[in-house]
PDB file of C-alpha atoms in Angstrom:
ATOM      1  CA  MET A 239     115.606  80.111  90.587  1.00 86.00           C
ATOM      2  CA  GLN A 240     112.278  79.948  92.426  1.00 89.00           C
ATOM      3  CA  SER A 241     113.167  81.920  95.514  1.00 92.00           C
ATOM      4  CA  LEU A 242     115.899  84.045  97.016  1.00 94.00           C
ATOM      5  CA  GLY A 243     116.276  84.931 100.682  1.00 94.00           C
ATOM      6  CA  LEU A 244     118.537  87.157 102.727  1.00 95.00           C
ATOM      7  CA  GLU A 245     118.186  86.172 106.386  1.00 95.00           C
ATOM      8  CA  LYS A 246     119.229  88.477 109.288  1.00 95.00           C
ATOM      9  CA  VAL A 247     121.992  90.170 107.312  1.00 96.00           C
ATOM     10  CA  SER A 248     124.173  92.616 109.170  1.00 96.00           C
ATOM     11  CA  VAL A 249     126.966  94.792 107.787  1.00 95.00           C
ATOM     12  CA  ARG A 250     129.206  97.109 109.741  1.00 94.00           C
ATOM     13  CA  PHE A 251     131.660  99.698 108.441  1.00 93.00           C
ATOM     14  CA  GLY A 252     133.637 100.565 111.573  1.00 91.00           C
ATOM     15  CA  ALA A 253     131.162 102.037 114.045  1.00 90.00           C
ATOM     16  CA  VAL A 254     128.439 102.367 111.388  1.00 91.00           C
ATOM     17  CA  HIS A 255     125.761  99.669 111.243  1.00 92.00           C
ATOM     18  CA  ALA A 256     124.893  99.795 107.534  1.00 94.00           C
ATOM     19  CA  LEU A 257     122.525  96.849 107.875  1.00 95.00           C
ATOM     20  CA  SER A 258     121.136  95.355 111.109  1.00 94.00           C
ATOM     21  CA  ASN A 259     119.413  91.964 110.949  1.00 94.00           C
ATOM     22  CA  VAL A 260     117.720  92.678 107.633  1.00 95.00           C
ATOM     23  CA  SER A 261     115.733  89.851 106.088  1.00 95.00           C
ATOM     24  CA  LEU A 262     114.333  89.971 102.574  1.00 95.00           C
ATOM     25  CA  GLY A 263     112.712  87.376 100.340  1.00 94.00           C
ATOM     26  CA  LEU A 264     111.903  87.243  96.641  1.00 94.00           C
ATOM     27  CA  ARG A 265     109.755  84.656  94.900  1.00 94.00           C
ATOM     28  CA  ALA A 266     109.528  83.723  91.246  1.00 94.00           C
ATOM     29  CA  GLY A 267     107.552  86.234  89.243  1.00 94.00           C
ATOM     30  CA  GLU A 268     107.850  88.902  91.940  1.00 95.00           C
ATOM     31  CA  THR A 269     109.161  92.443  91.747  1.00 96.00           C
ATOM     32  CA  VAL A 270     110.359  93.888  95.059  1.00 97.00           C
ATOM     33  CA  MET A 271     111.322  97.540  95.555  1.00 96.00           C
ATOM     34  CA  LEU A 272     113.783  98.817  98.122  1.00 96.00           C
ATOM     35  CA  VAL A 273     112.984 102.288  99.405  1.00 95.00           C
ATOM     36  CA  GLY A 274     114.482 104.514 102.057  1.00 93.00           C
ATOM     37  CA  PRO A 275     116.383 107.768 102.569  1.00 92.00           C
ATOM     38  CA  ASN A 276     120.036 108.114 101.627  1.00 90.00           C
ATOM     39  CA  GLY A 277     122.174 106.062 103.936  1.00 89.00           C
ATOM     40  CA  ALA A 278     119.320 103.705 104.840  1.00 92.00           C
ATOM     41  CA  GLY A 279     121.205 100.636 103.585  1.00 93.00           C
ATOM     42  CA  LYS A 280     119.742 100.044 100.100  1.00 94.00           C
ATOM     43  CA  SER A 281     123.048 100.182  98.260  1.00 94.00           C
ATOM     44  CA  THR A 282     124.769  98.037 100.881  1.00 95.00           C
ATOM     45  CA  LEU A 283     122.108  95.341 100.527  1.00 96.00           C
ATOM     46  CA  ILE A 284     122.493  95.400  96.765  1.00 95.00           C
ATOM     47  CA  ARG A 285     126.264  95.135  97.116  1.00 94.00           C
ATOM     48  CA  VAL A 286     125.864  92.107  99.351  1.00 95.00           C
ATOM     49  CA  LEU A 287     123.960  90.386  96.483  1.00 95.00           C
ATOM     50  CA  LEU A 288     126.589  91.503  93.973  1.00 94.00           C
ATOM     51  CA  GLY A 289     129.366  90.026  96.132  1.00 92.00           C
ATOM     52  CA  LEU A 290     130.974  93.423  96.648  1.00 94.00           C
ATOM     53  CA  VAL A 291     130.319  93.454 100.381  1.00 94.00           C
ATOM     54  CA  ARG A 292     130.691  90.499 102.720  1.00 93.00           C
ATOM     55  CA  PRO A 293     128.140  90.609 105.525  1.00 94.00           C
ATOM     56  CA  ASP A 294     129.229  90.301 109.135  1.00 94.00           C
ATOM     57  CA  ALA A 295     126.229  88.061 109.895  1.00 95.00           C
ATOM     58  CA  GLY A 296     123.359  86.460 108.057  1.00 94.00           C
ATOM     59  CA  LYS A 297     123.058  84.223 105.053  1.00 94.00           C
ATOM     60  CA  LEU A 298     121.830  83.963 101.468  1.00 94.00           C
ATOM     61  CA  THR A 299     119.511  81.163 100.413  1.00 93.00           C
ATOM     62  CA  ILE A 300     118.455  80.138  96.933  1.00 93.00           C
ATOM     63  CA  ASP A 301     115.474  77.824  96.657  1.00 92.00           C
ATOM     64  CA  GLY A 302     115.775  77.114 100.359  1.00 88.00           C
ATOM     65  CA  ARG A 303     119.452  76.142 100.269  1.00 91.00           C
ATOM     66  CA  ASP A 304     122.358  78.121 101.637  1.00 91.00           C
ATOM     67  CA  ARG A 305     124.440  79.825  98.919  1.00 89.00           C
ATOM     68  CA  VAL A 306     127.389  82.103  98.610  1.00 89.00           C
ATOM     69  CA  VAL A 307     127.773  84.849  96.007  1.00 90.00           C
ATOM     70  CA  ASP A 308     130.195  82.989  93.733  1.00 89.00           C
ATOM     71  CA  ASN A 309     130.690  83.040  89.964  1.00 88.00           C
ATOM     72  CA  ALA A 310     127.938  80.486  89.442  1.00 87.00           C
ATOM     73  CA  PHE A 311     125.479  82.716  91.268  1.00 90.00           C
ATOM     74  CA  LYS A 312     126.568  85.786  89.327  1.00 89.00           C
ATOM     75  CA  THR A 313     125.909  84.130  85.956  1.00 88.00           C
ATOM     76  CA  ASP A 314     122.208  84.250  86.884  1.00 90.00           C
ATOM     77  CA  LEU A 315     122.319  87.925  87.846  1.00 93.00           C
ATOM     78  CA  GLY A 316     121.810  91.095  85.757  1.00 95.00           C
ATOM     79  CA  TYR A 317     122.626  94.470  87.192  1.00 96.00           C
ATOM     80  CA  LEU A 318     121.879  98.116  86.313  1.00 95.00           C
ATOM     81  CA  PRO A 319     123.885 100.504  88.533  1.00 94.00           C
ATOM     82  CA  GLU A 320     122.511 103.897  89.586  1.00 91.00           C
ATOM     83  CA  ALA A 321     125.115 105.694  87.451  1.00 88.00           C
ATOM     84  CA  VAL A 322     125.885 103.932  84.156  1.00 88.00           C
ATOM     85  CA  ALA A 323     129.181 104.575  82.426  1.00 88.00           C
ATOM     86  CA  PHE A 324     130.576 103.163  79.213  1.00 91.00           C
ATOM     87  CA  ALA A 325     133.630 103.648  76.995  1.00 90.00           C
ATOM     88  CA  GLU A 326     132.758 106.860  75.167  1.00 92.00           C
ATOM     89  CA  ASN A 327     134.451 105.890  71.893  1.00 93.00           C
ATOM     90  CA  LEU A 328     132.600 102.581  71.486  1.00 95.00           C
ATOM     91  CA  SER A 329     129.250 102.308  69.725  1.00 95.00           C
ATOM     92  CA  GLY A 330     126.219 100.920  71.545  1.00 94.00           C
ATOM     93  CA  ARG A 331     126.502  97.669  69.671  1.00 94.00           C
ATOM     94  CA  GLN A 332     130.221  97.379  70.466  1.00 95.00           C
ATOM     95  CA  VAL A 333     129.506  97.867  74.169  1.00 95.00           C
ATOM     96  CA  LEU A 334     126.935  95.058  74.234  1.00 95.00           C
ATOM     97  CA  SER A 335     129.080  92.845  71.987  1.00 94.00           C
ATOM     98  CA  PHE A 336     132.054  93.174  74.374  1.00 93.00           C
ATOM     99  CA  PHE A 337     129.976  91.963  77.331  1.00 91.00           C
ATOM    100  CA  ALA A 338     128.229  89.353  75.212  1.00 93.00           C
ATOM    101  CA  SER A 339     131.584  87.846  74.327  1.00 91.00           C
ATOM    102  CA  ALA A 340     132.583  87.767  77.978  1.00 87.00           C
ATOM    103  CA  ARG A 341     129.349  86.024  78.978  1.00 87.00           C
ATOM    104  CA  GLY A 342     129.092  83.662  76.033  1.00 88.00           C
ATOM    105  CA  VAL A 343     126.021  85.404  74.627  1.00 89.00           C
ATOM    106  CA  SER A 344     125.319  85.180  70.879  1.00 88.00           C
ATOM    107  CA  ARG A 345     125.554  88.134  68.491  1.00 88.00           C
ATOM    108  CA  LYS A 346     121.947  87.505  67.585  1.00 92.00           C
ATOM    109  CA  ARG A 347     121.031  88.251  71.216  1.00 95.00           C
ATOM    110  CA  VAL A 348     122.932  91.555  71.027  1.00 95.00           C
ATOM    111  CA  ASP A 349     120.758  92.714  68.146  1.00 94.00           C
ATOM    112  CA  GLU A 350     117.624  91.458  69.923  1.00 95.00           C
ATOM    113  CA  VAL A 351     118.468  93.505  73.006  1.00 95.00           C
ATOM    114  CA  LEU A 352     119.270  96.633  70.991  1.00 96.00           C
ATOM    115  CA  GLU A 353     115.837  96.377  69.419  1.00 95.00           C
ATOM    116  CA  ARG A 354     114.291  95.540  72.787  1.00 95.00           C
ATOM    117  CA  VAL A 355     115.538  98.815  74.352  1.00 95.00           C
ATOM    118  CA  GLY A 356     114.854 100.917  71.288  1.00 95.00           C
ATOM    119  CA  LEU A 357     118.463 101.608  70.267  1.00 95.00           C
ATOM    120  CA  THR A 358     118.680  99.842  66.922  1.00 95.00           C
ATOM    121  CA  HIS A 359     118.709 103.200  65.154  1.00 94.00           C
ATOM    122  CA  ALA A 360     121.732 104.297  67.231  1.00 93.00           C
ATOM    123  CA  LYS A 361     123.627 100.999  67.468  1.00 94.00           C
ATOM    124  CA  LYS A 362     126.530 102.278  65.342  1.00 94.00           C
ATOM    125  CA  ARG A 363     126.711 105.688  67.049  1.00 94.00           C
ATOM    126  CA  ALA A 364     129.502 106.289  69.597  1.00 95.00           C
ATOM    127  CA  VAL A 365     128.241 106.372  73.183  1.00 94.00           C
ATOM    128  CA  ARG A 366     129.636 109.903  73.523  1.00 94.00           C
ATOM    129  CA  GLY A 367     126.735 110.976  71.320  1.00 94.00           C
ATOM    130  CA  TYR A 368     124.104 109.280  73.496  1.00 94.00           C
ATOM    131  CA  SER A 369     121.733 111.279  75.670  1.00 93.00           C
ATOM    132  CA  ARG A 370     121.332 110.362  79.328  1.00 93.00           C
ATOM    133  CA  GLY A 371     118.158 108.444  78.564  1.00 94.00           C
ATOM    134  CA  MET A 372     119.873 106.485  75.771  1.00 94.00           C
ATOM    135  CA  ARG A 373     122.722 105.596  78.100  1.00 95.00           C
ATOM    136  CA  GLN A 374     120.170 104.370  80.652  1.00 95.00           C
ATOM    137  CA  ARG A 375     118.498 102.252  77.991  1.00 95.00           C
ATOM    138  CA  LEU A 376     121.888 100.827  77.022  1.00 96.00           C
ATOM    139  CA  GLY A 377     122.431  99.976  80.685  1.00 96.00           C
ATOM    140  CA  LEU A 378     119.074  98.255  80.797  1.00 96.00           C
ATOM    141  CA  GLY A 379     120.055  96.306  77.712  1.00 96.00           C
ATOM    142  CA  LEU A 380     123.287  95.197  79.325  1.00 96.00           C
ATOM    143  CA  SER A 381     121.407  94.075  82.456  1.00 96.00           C
ATOM    144  CA  ILE A 382     119.124  91.755  80.466  1.00 95.00           C
ATOM    145  CA  LEU A 383     121.736  90.640  77.942  1.00 95.00           C
ATOM    146  CA  SER A 384     122.139  87.133  79.364  1.00 93.00           C
ATOM    147  CA  THR A 385     118.442  86.808  80.309  1.00 94.00           C
ATOM    148  CA  PRO A 386     119.307  86.493  84.027  1.00 95.00           C
ATOM    149  CA  GLN A 387     117.002  84.842  86.564  1.00 94.00           C
ATOM    150  CA  LEU A 388     117.656  87.692  89.018  1.00 96.00           C
ATOM    151  CA  LEU A 389     117.525  91.304  87.805  1.00 96.00           C
ATOM    152  CA  ILE A 390     118.816  94.041  90.118  1.00 97.00           C
ATOM    153  CA  LEU A 391     118.016  97.607  89.067  1.00 97.00           C
ATOM    154  CA  ASP A 392     119.291 100.618  91.010  1.00 95.00           C
ATOM    155  CA  GLU A 393     117.222 103.737  90.259  1.00 94.00           C
ATOM    156  CA  PRO A 394     116.179 102.386  86.816  1.00 95.00           C
ATOM    157  CA  THR A 395     113.957 105.346  85.894  1.00 93.00           C
ATOM    158  CA  GLY A 396     116.838 107.840  85.929  1.00 89.00           C
ATOM    159  CA  GLY A 397     116.876 109.974  82.761  1.00 88.00           C
ATOM    160  CA  LEU A 398     114.131 108.009  80.993  1.00 92.00           C
ATOM    161  CA  ASP A 399     111.456 109.816  79.023  1.00 93.00           C
ATOM    162  CA  GLN A 400     108.000 108.275  78.410  1.00 94.00           C
ATOM    163  CA  GLU A 401     109.345 106.085  75.652  1.00 93.00           C
ATOM    164  CA  GLY A 402     112.167 104.885  77.859  1.00 94.00           C
ATOM    165  CA  LEU A 403     109.791 104.243  80.755  1.00 96.00           C
ATOM    166  CA  ALA A 404     107.641 102.098  78.420  1.00 95.00           C
ATOM    167  CA  VAL A 405     110.757 100.009  77.729  1.00 95.00           C
ATOM    168  CA  LEU A 406     111.376  99.598  81.449  1.00 96.00           C
ATOM    169  CA  TRP A 407     107.729  98.661  82.159  1.00 96.00           C
ATOM    170  CA  SER A 408     107.862  96.120  79.355  1.00 96.00           C
ATOM    171  CA  ILE A 409     110.988  94.513  80.779  1.00 96.00           C
ATOM    172  CA  LEU A 410     109.509  94.269  84.239  1.00 96.00           C
ATOM    173  CA  HIS A 411     106.365  92.700  82.740  1.00 96.00           C
ATOM    174  CA  ASP A 412     108.389  90.144  80.805  1.00 95.00           C
ATOM    175  CA  TRP A 413     110.427  89.154  83.847  1.00 95.00           C
ATOM    176  CA  ARG A 414     107.257  88.687  85.889  1.00 95.00           C
ATOM    177  CA  GLU A 415     105.562  86.630  83.143  1.00 95.00           C
ATOM    178  CA  ALA A 416     108.646  84.409  82.832  1.00 95.00           C
ATOM    179  CA  GLY A 417     108.688  83.739  86.565  1.00 95.00           C
ATOM    180  CA  ARG A 418     111.992  85.476  87.185  1.00 96.00           C
ATOM    181  CA  LEU A 419     112.968  87.710  90.109  1.00 96.00           C
ATOM    182  CA  VAL A 420     113.392  91.477  90.144  1.00 97.00           C
ATOM    183  CA  LEU A 421     114.875  93.608  92.956  1.00 97.00           C
ATOM    184  CA  LEU A 422     114.998  97.345  92.355  1.00 96.00           C
ATOM    185  CA  ALA A 423     115.779 100.448  94.388  1.00 95.00           C
ATOM    186  CA  SER A 424     113.944 103.643  93.615  1.00 93.00           C
ATOM    187  CA  HIS A 425     112.843 107.002  95.036  1.00 91.00           C
ATOM    188  CA  GLU A 426     110.008 107.133  92.484  1.00 91.00           C
ATOM    189  CA  LEU A 427     107.356 105.581  94.735  1.00 92.00           C
ATOM    190  CA  THR A 428     104.272 106.881  92.953  1.00 89.00           C
ATOM    191  CA  LEU A 429     105.679 105.986  89.527  1.00 91.00           C
ATOM    192  CA  MET A 430     106.645 102.478  90.565  1.00 93.00           C
ATOM    193  CA  GLU A 431     103.639 101.546  92.728  1.00 91.00           C
ATOM    194  CA  ARG A 432     101.651  99.728  90.042  1.00 91.00           C
ATOM    195  CA  ARG A 433     104.747  97.884  88.779  1.00 94.00           C
ATOM    196  CA  ILE A 434     105.838  96.193  92.025  1.00 95.00           C
ATOM    197  CA  ASP A 435     104.489  93.410  94.201  1.00 95.00           C
ATOM    198  CA  ARG A 436     106.184  94.394  97.434  1.00 95.00           C
ATOM    199  CA  MET A 437     108.194  97.206  98.899  1.00 95.00           C
ATOM    200  CA  CYS A 438     110.782  96.921 101.659  1.00 96.00           C
ATOM    201  CA  VAL A 439     111.316 100.173 103.543  1.00 95.00           C
ATOM    202  CA  LEU A 440     114.769 100.628 105.079  1.00 95.00           C
ATOM    203  CA  GLN A 441     115.699 103.202 107.680  1.00 94.00           C
ATOM    204  CA  ASN A 442     118.996 103.422 109.514  1.00 93.00           C
ATOM    205  CA  GLY A 443     119.953  99.970 108.299  1.00 94.00           C
ATOM    206  CA  LYS A 444     116.782  98.294 109.496  1.00 95.00           C
ATOM    207  CA  ALA A 445     113.688  97.064 107.630  1.00 94.00           C
ATOM    208  CA  ILE A 446     110.707  98.918 109.075  1.00 93.00           C
ATOM    209  CA  ALA A 447     108.115  97.623 106.600  1.00 93.00           C
ATOM    210  CA  ASP A 448     107.914  94.841 104.021  1.00 94.00           C
ATOM    211  CA  ASP A 449     104.606  94.173 102.294  1.00 94.00           C
ATOM    212  CA  SER A 450     102.517  95.086  99.256  1.00 93.00           C
ATOM    213  CA  PRO A 451     101.948  98.826  98.731  1.00 92.00           C
ATOM    214  CA  ALA A 452      98.221  98.308  99.410  1.00 90.00           C
ATOM    215  CA  LYS A 453      98.791  96.556 102.744  1.00 92.00           C
ATOM    216  CA  ILE A 454     101.423  99.095 103.828  1.00 92.00           C
ATOM    217  CA  ARG A 455      99.003 101.888 103.013  1.00 89.00           C
ATOM    218  CA  GLU A 456      96.255 100.086 104.923  1.00 87.00           C
ATOM    219  CA  ALA A 457      98.479  99.623 107.983  1.00 88.00           C
ATOM    220  CA  ALA A 458      99.432 103.300 107.973  1.00 88.00           C
ATOM    221  CA  SER A 459      95.703 104.158 108.256  1.00 86.00           C
ATOM    222  CA  LEU A 460      96.155 107.685 106.902  1.00 89.00           C
ATOM    223  CA  ALA A 461      93.091 109.807 106.264  1.00 88.00           C
ATOM    224  CA  VAL A 462      91.249 109.441 102.951  1.00 89.00           C
ATOM    225  CA  SER A 463      89.948 112.507 101.126  1.00 89.00           C
ATOM    226  CA  ILE A 464      86.486 112.730  99.571  1.00 87.00           C
ATOM    227  CA  HIS A 465      86.122 115.524  97.021  1.00 89.00           C
ATOM    228  CA  LEU A 466      82.526 116.594  96.442  1.00 84.00           C
ATOM    229  CA  SER A 467      81.276 119.023  93.802  1.00 85.00           C
ATOM    230  CA  VAL A 468      78.190 120.700  95.218  1.00 80.00           C
ATOM    231  CA  GLY A 469      75.508 122.513  93.280  1.00 77.00           C
ATOM    232  CA  ASN A 470      74.274 126.059  94.002  1.00 73.00           C
ATOM    233  CA  GLY A 471      71.902 126.306  96.944  1.00 73.00           C
ATOM    234  CA  ALA A 472      72.946 123.008  98.526  1.00 73.00           C
ATOM    235  CA  TYR A 473      76.370 123.985  99.794  1.00 71.00           C
ATOM    236  CA  ASP A 474      75.553 124.784 103.438  1.00 76.00           C
ATOM    237  CA  ARG A 475      73.102 121.930 103.829  1.00 78.00           C
ATOM    238  CA  VAL A 476      75.509 119.317 102.467  1.00 78.00           C
ATOM    239  CA  ARG A 477      78.319 120.694 104.628  1.00 78.00           C
ATOM    240  CA  GLN A 478      76.235 120.388 107.769  1.00 77.00           C
ATOM    241  CA  SER A 479      75.297 116.807 106.913  1.00 80.00           C
ATOM    242  CA  LEU A 480      78.916 115.829 106.387  1.00 79.00           C
ATOM    243  CA  GLU A 481      80.149 117.527 109.553  1.00 77.00           C
ATOM    244  CA  GLY A 482      77.717 115.397 111.556  1.00 74.00           C
ATOM    245  CA  ALA A 483      78.522 112.156 109.726  1.00 74.00           C
ATOM    246  CA  SER A 484      81.634 111.266 111.712  1.00 74.00           C
ATOM    247  CA  PRO A 485      83.289 112.655 114.849  1.00 76.00           C
ATOM    248  CA  SER A 486      86.730 112.167 113.242  1.00 78.00           C
ATOM    249  CA  ALA A 487      85.930 113.693 109.838  1.00 79.00           C
ATOM    250  CA  SER A 488      87.023 117.212 108.973  1.00 82.00           C
ATOM    251  CA  VAL A 489      85.369 119.246 106.232  1.00 83.00           C
ATOM    252  CA  GLN A 490      87.276 121.829 104.210  1.00 81.00           C
ATOM    253  CA  ALA A 491      85.266 124.289 102.158  1.00 79.00           C
ATOM    254  CA  GLU A 492      86.482 125.342  98.736  1.00 79.00           C
ATOM    255  CA  PRO A 493      84.601 127.333  96.059  1.00 78.00           C
ATOM    256  CA  GLY A 494      81.985 124.905  94.717  1.00 77.00           C
ATOM    257  CA  GLU A 495      83.630 121.962  96.421  1.00 83.00           C
ATOM    258  CA  LEU A 496      83.785 120.273  99.819  1.00 82.00           C
ATOM    259  CA  ILE A 497      86.760 118.158 100.796  1.00 87.00           C
ATOM    260  CA  VAL A 498      86.148 115.669 103.602  1.00 85.00           C
ATOM    261  CA  SER A 499      89.149 114.089 105.370  1.00 88.00           C
ATOM    262  CA  VAL A 500      88.172 110.869 107.115  1.00 86.00           C
ATOM    263  CA  PRO A 501      89.914 107.840 108.708  1.00 86.00           C
ATOM    264  CA  PRO A 502      89.670 104.720 106.498  1.00 86.00           C
ATOM    265  CA  LEU A 503      87.477 102.870 109.008  1.00 85.00           C
ATOM    266  CA  GLU A 504      84.880 105.639 108.829  1.00 84.00           C
ATOM    267  CA  LEU A 505      84.966 106.078 105.082  1.00 86.00           C
ATOM    268  CA  LYS A 506      81.947 103.847 104.426  1.00 85.00           C
ATOM    269  CA  THR A 507      79.812 105.806 106.852  1.00 85.00           C
ATOM    270  CA  VAL A 508      80.731 109.216 105.394  1.00 83.00           C
ATOM    271  CA  LEU A 509      80.221 107.941 101.837  1.00 85.00           C
ATOM    272  CA  ALA A 510      76.742 106.752 102.753  1.00 86.00           C
ATOM    273  CA  VAL A 511      75.828 110.205 104.097  1.00 82.00           C
ATOM    274  CA  ALA A 512      77.319 111.896 101.041  1.00 80.00           C
ATOM    275  CA  SER A 513      75.484 109.551  98.657  1.00 81.00           C
ATOM    276  CA  ALA A 514      72.174 110.339 100.333  1.00 80.00           C
ATOM    277  CA  ALA A 515      72.697 114.109 100.284  1.00 77.00           C
ATOM    278  CA  GLN A 516      70.840 116.159  97.675  1.00 79.00           C
ATOM    279  CA  GLY A 517      72.806 118.601  95.539  1.00 76.00           C
ATOM    280  CA  ILE A 518      76.059 116.662  95.059  1.00 80.00           C
ATOM    281  CA  GLU A 519      77.011 116.686  91.374  1.00 80.00           C
ATOM    282  CA  ALA A 520      80.222 114.641  91.500  1.00 85.00           C
ATOM    283  CA  MET A 521      82.175 112.606  94.029  1.00 82.00           C
ATOM    284  CA  ARG A 522      85.831 111.503  94.017  1.00 88.00           C
ATOM    285  CA  VAL A 523      87.710 109.473  96.666  1.00 88.00           C
ATOM    286  CA  VAL A 524      91.467 110.080  96.921  1.00 88.00           C
ATOM    287  CA  GLU A 525      93.650 107.708  98.911  1.00 88.00           C
ATOM    288  CA  PRO A 526      96.868 108.988 100.459  1.00 87.00           C
ATOM    289  CA  GLY A 527      99.768 108.776  98.033  1.00 88.00           C
ATOM    290  CA  LEU A 528     102.503 106.240  98.565  1.00 90.00           C
ATOM    291  CA  ASP A 529     104.870 109.171  99.167  1.00 91.00           C
ATOM    292  CA  ASP A 530     102.665 110.246 102.097  1.00 90.00           C
ATOM    293  CA  VAL A 531     102.630 106.701 103.490  1.00 91.00           C
ATOM    294  CA  TYR A 532     106.416 106.532 103.175  1.00 91.00           C
ATOM    295  CA  GLU A 533     106.930 109.799 105.048  1.00 91.00           C
ATOM    296  CA  HIS A 534     104.527 108.555 107.711  1.00 90.00           C
ATOM    297  CA  LEU A 535     106.599 105.414 108.187  1.00 90.00           C
ATOM    298  CA  LEU A 536     109.886 107.303 108.414  1.00 90.00           C
ATOM    299  CA  SER A 537     108.419 109.600 111.042  1.00 88.00           C
ATOM    300  CA  GLY A 538     107.599 106.632 113.247  1.00 80.00           C
ATOM    301  CA  GLY A 539     103.912 106.601 112.420  1.00 62.00           C
ATOM    302  CA  ASP A 540     103.164 109.927 114.132  1.00 55.00           C
TER     303      ASP A 540
END
């Protein structure tokens, strides 16, 4: 599977337009994140790919050819739901073995996956004794059990500690390196930013942005902050220099520090003035967080 496309997909539930002409594409080796407020359409889009919801309009393409979500398509798909649930009396290994048998996956692969998600030590323990993070890891293991070409993860960071997150990052890295496709939904924008290639922002069933985090941040054109540590005796002089550097820049005074807020297009000018000023001991540039960019998009860019 080299590419997947959803083209102008629309879904209605009565009078509610869950999705309205949403298009989304994934390419081999790419990780795409769906973001949006509750009710934006993320879960509906995922359910379309899972074959649980039939769209009222639009189509699915695989490698440029029209496809339907049939059993053949599902064999190439791995899925982690937002809320994982397993038979409490079964052990972790029994859970994976049950699904391995259904999918024709070898027992060797079951043990490989248990080791992959860090559950070898608990493979004989009943799931009722698993913590939330361990259950999430077991769910991750189930999603990669058949080494699917398309991996769909719904809120994959839920309940994971640092060790569990390392497992998740490793899986995402492996799927990228192998040229497979990953679609995930998450509210953890800052946490996921460095692990994704593109993000599709949904609001009220419509896609309002679809690009790399860097390009979406650039398009939002939110102010950049420059934090300057200023030595004794130079505070007022440096402040006056910065206030005259740009008509759009604002300078906030803090004890021993000046914080300059400046539009991205004027950043170079202000940095040049700051670099030439005497008495600056340290300088740090802080871009707006992806959470800030996201809120800006949802507000209509105001």
